[in-house]
Amino acid sequence: MHLFWSIVIGIAAGWLSGKIMKGRGFGLLGDLIVGVVGAVVGDVLFGALGLHAEGLLGNLIVATAGAVVLIFAVRIISNHSR
């Protein structure tokens, strides 16, 4: 059941981060990947600040924040390499 919720949170976080960053989205699989990688990024960033998420909403917030940071970093790198 944990895997199911991780996938749902990943998709939701990827979709939310696409909306926050004014993107067109990455499709279902792309949103899942961005959300899951964003969850790892968010967990590392929040952990470095001494913060930890509790429950589904907390995990969604951390994953979305991490995905936003991830998209921001990718955009900077891709724009800088042009």
mmCIF file of C-alpha atoms in Angstrom:
data_model
loop_
_atom_site.group_PDB
_atom_site.id
_atom_site.type_symbol
_atom_site.label_atom_id
_atom_site.label_comp_id
_atom_site.label_asym_id
_atom_site.label_seq_id
_atom_site.Cartn_x
_atom_site.Cartn_y
_atom_site.Cartn_z
ATOM 1 C CA MET A 1 0.000 0.000 0.000
ATOM 2 C CA HIS A 2 2.953 2.324 0.645
ATOM 3 C CA LEU A 3 4.051 2.000 -2.997
ATOM 4 C CA PHE A 4 0.562 2.951 -4.176
ATOM 5 C CA TRP A 5 0.532 6.147 -2.088
ATOM 6 C CA SER A 6 4.072 6.982 -3.153
ATOM 7 C CA ILE A 7 2.997 6.787 -6.790
ATOM 8 C CA VAL A 8 -0.130 8.885 -6.160
ATOM 9 C CA ILE A 9 1.873 11.513 -4.258
ATOM 10 C CA GLY A 10 4.540 11.501 -6.983
ATOM 11 C CA ILE A 11 1.998 12.094 -9.736
ATOM 12 C CA ALA A 12 0.232 14.806 -7.734
ATOM 13 C CA ALA A 13 3.509 16.531 -6.793
ATOM 14 C CA GLY A 14 4.729 16.433 -10.404
ATOM 15 C CA TRP A 15 1.462 17.876 -11.659
ATOM 16 C CA LEU A 16 1.352 20.566 -8.955
ATOM 17 C CA SER A 17 4.957 21.582 -9.561
ATOM 18 C CA GLY A 18 4.235 21.899 -13.291
ATOM 19 C CA LYS A 19 1.352 24.243 -12.495
ATOM 20 C CA ILE A 20 3.398 26.255 -9.992
ATOM 21 C CA MET A 21 6.277 26.632 -12.426
ATOM 22 C CA LYS A 22 3.878 27.576 -15.260
ATOM 23 C CA GLY A 23 4.778 24.581 -17.365
ATOM 24 C CA ARG A 24 2.730 22.518 -19.745
ATOM 25 C CA GLY A 25 3.248 19.340 -17.740
ATOM 26 C CA PHE A 26 5.228 16.256 -18.557
ATOM 27 C CA GLY A 27 2.475 13.711 -19.060
ATOM 28 C CA LEU A 28 1.548 11.038 -16.531
ATOM 29 C CA LEU A 29 4.886 9.213 -16.564
ATOM 30 C CA GLY A 30 6.901 12.447 -16.641
ATOM 31 C CA ASP A 31 4.902 13.905 -13.737
ATOM 32 C CA LEU A 32 5.480 10.693 -11.792
ATOM 33 C CA ILE A 33 9.230 10.830 -12.374
ATOM 34 C CA VAL A 34 9.443 14.551 -11.538
ATOM 35 C CA GLY A 35 7.332 13.991 -8.421
ATOM 36 C CA VAL A 36 9.319 11.002 -7.164
ATOM 37 C CA VAL A 37 12.706 12.635 -7.817
ATOM 38 C CA GLY A 38 11.292 15.846 -6.341
ATOM 39 C CA ALA A 39 10.268 13.930 -3.225
ATOM 40 C CA VAL A 40 13.861 12.791 -2.773
ATOM 41 C CA VAL A 41 15.165 16.330 -3.375
ATOM 42 C CA GLY A 42 12.587 17.761 -0.987
ATOM 43 C CA ASP A 43 13.376 15.154 1.658
ATOM 44 C CA VAL A 44 17.084 16.023 1.471
ATOM 45 C CA LEU A 45 16.438 19.786 1.563
ATOM 46 C CA PHE A 46 13.891 19.631 4.379
ATOM 47 C CA GLY A 47 16.092 17.151 6.284
ATOM 48 C CA ALA A 48 19.031 19.555 6.032
ATOM 49 C CA LEU A 49 16.809 22.179 7.659
ATOM 50 C CA GLY A 50 15.791 19.747 10.403
ATOM 51 C CA LEU A 51 12.208 19.448 9.127
ATOM 52 C CA HIS A 52 10.323 16.208 8.529
ATOM 53 C CA ALA A 53 6.955 15.553 6.885
ATOM 54 C CA GLU A 54 4.106 13.731 8.583
ATOM 55 C CA GLY A 55 1.183 12.144 6.769
ATOM 56 C CA LEU A 56 0.022 12.338 3.179
ATOM 57 C CA LEU A 57 -0.337 16.122 3.096
ATOM 58 C CA GLY A 58 3.109 16.678 4.582
ATOM 59 C CA ASN A 59 4.665 14.270 2.091
ATOM 60 C CA LEU A 60 2.821 15.977 -0.763
ATOM 61 C CA ILE A 61 4.127 19.381 0.337
ATOM 62 C CA VAL A 62 7.714 18.125 0.610
ATOM 63 C CA ALA A 63 7.520 16.309 -2.743
ATOM 64 C CA THR A 64 6.006 19.346 -4.471
ATOM 65 C CA ALA A 65 8.615 21.707 -3.013
ATOM 66 C CA GLY A 66 11.391 19.360 -4.112
ATOM 67 C CA ALA A 67 9.888 19.025 -7.590
ATOM 68 C CA VAL A 68 9.682 22.819 -7.921
ATOM 69 C CA VAL A 69 13.372 23.090 -6.963
ATOM 70 C CA LEU A 70 14.176 20.312 -9.441
ATOM 71 C CA ILE A 71 12.316 21.978 -12.320
ATOM 72 C CA PHE A 72 13.906 25.335 -11.466
ATOM 73 C CA ALA A 73 17.392 23.790 -11.495
ATOM 74 C CA VAL A 74 16.770 21.978 -14.782
ATOM 75 C CA ARG A 75 15.513 25.177 -16.404
ATOM 76 C CA ILE A 76 18.571 27.115 -15.242
ATOM 77 C CA ILE A 77 20.916 24.429 -16.521
ATOM 78 C CA SER A 78 19.131 24.084 -19.868
ATOM 79 C CA ASN A 79 18.978 27.871 -20.409
ATOM 80 C CA HIS A 80 22.601 28.308 -19.404
ATOM 81 C CA SER A 81 23.837 25.642 -21.820
ATOM 82 C CA ARG A 82 22.275 27.373 -24.843
#
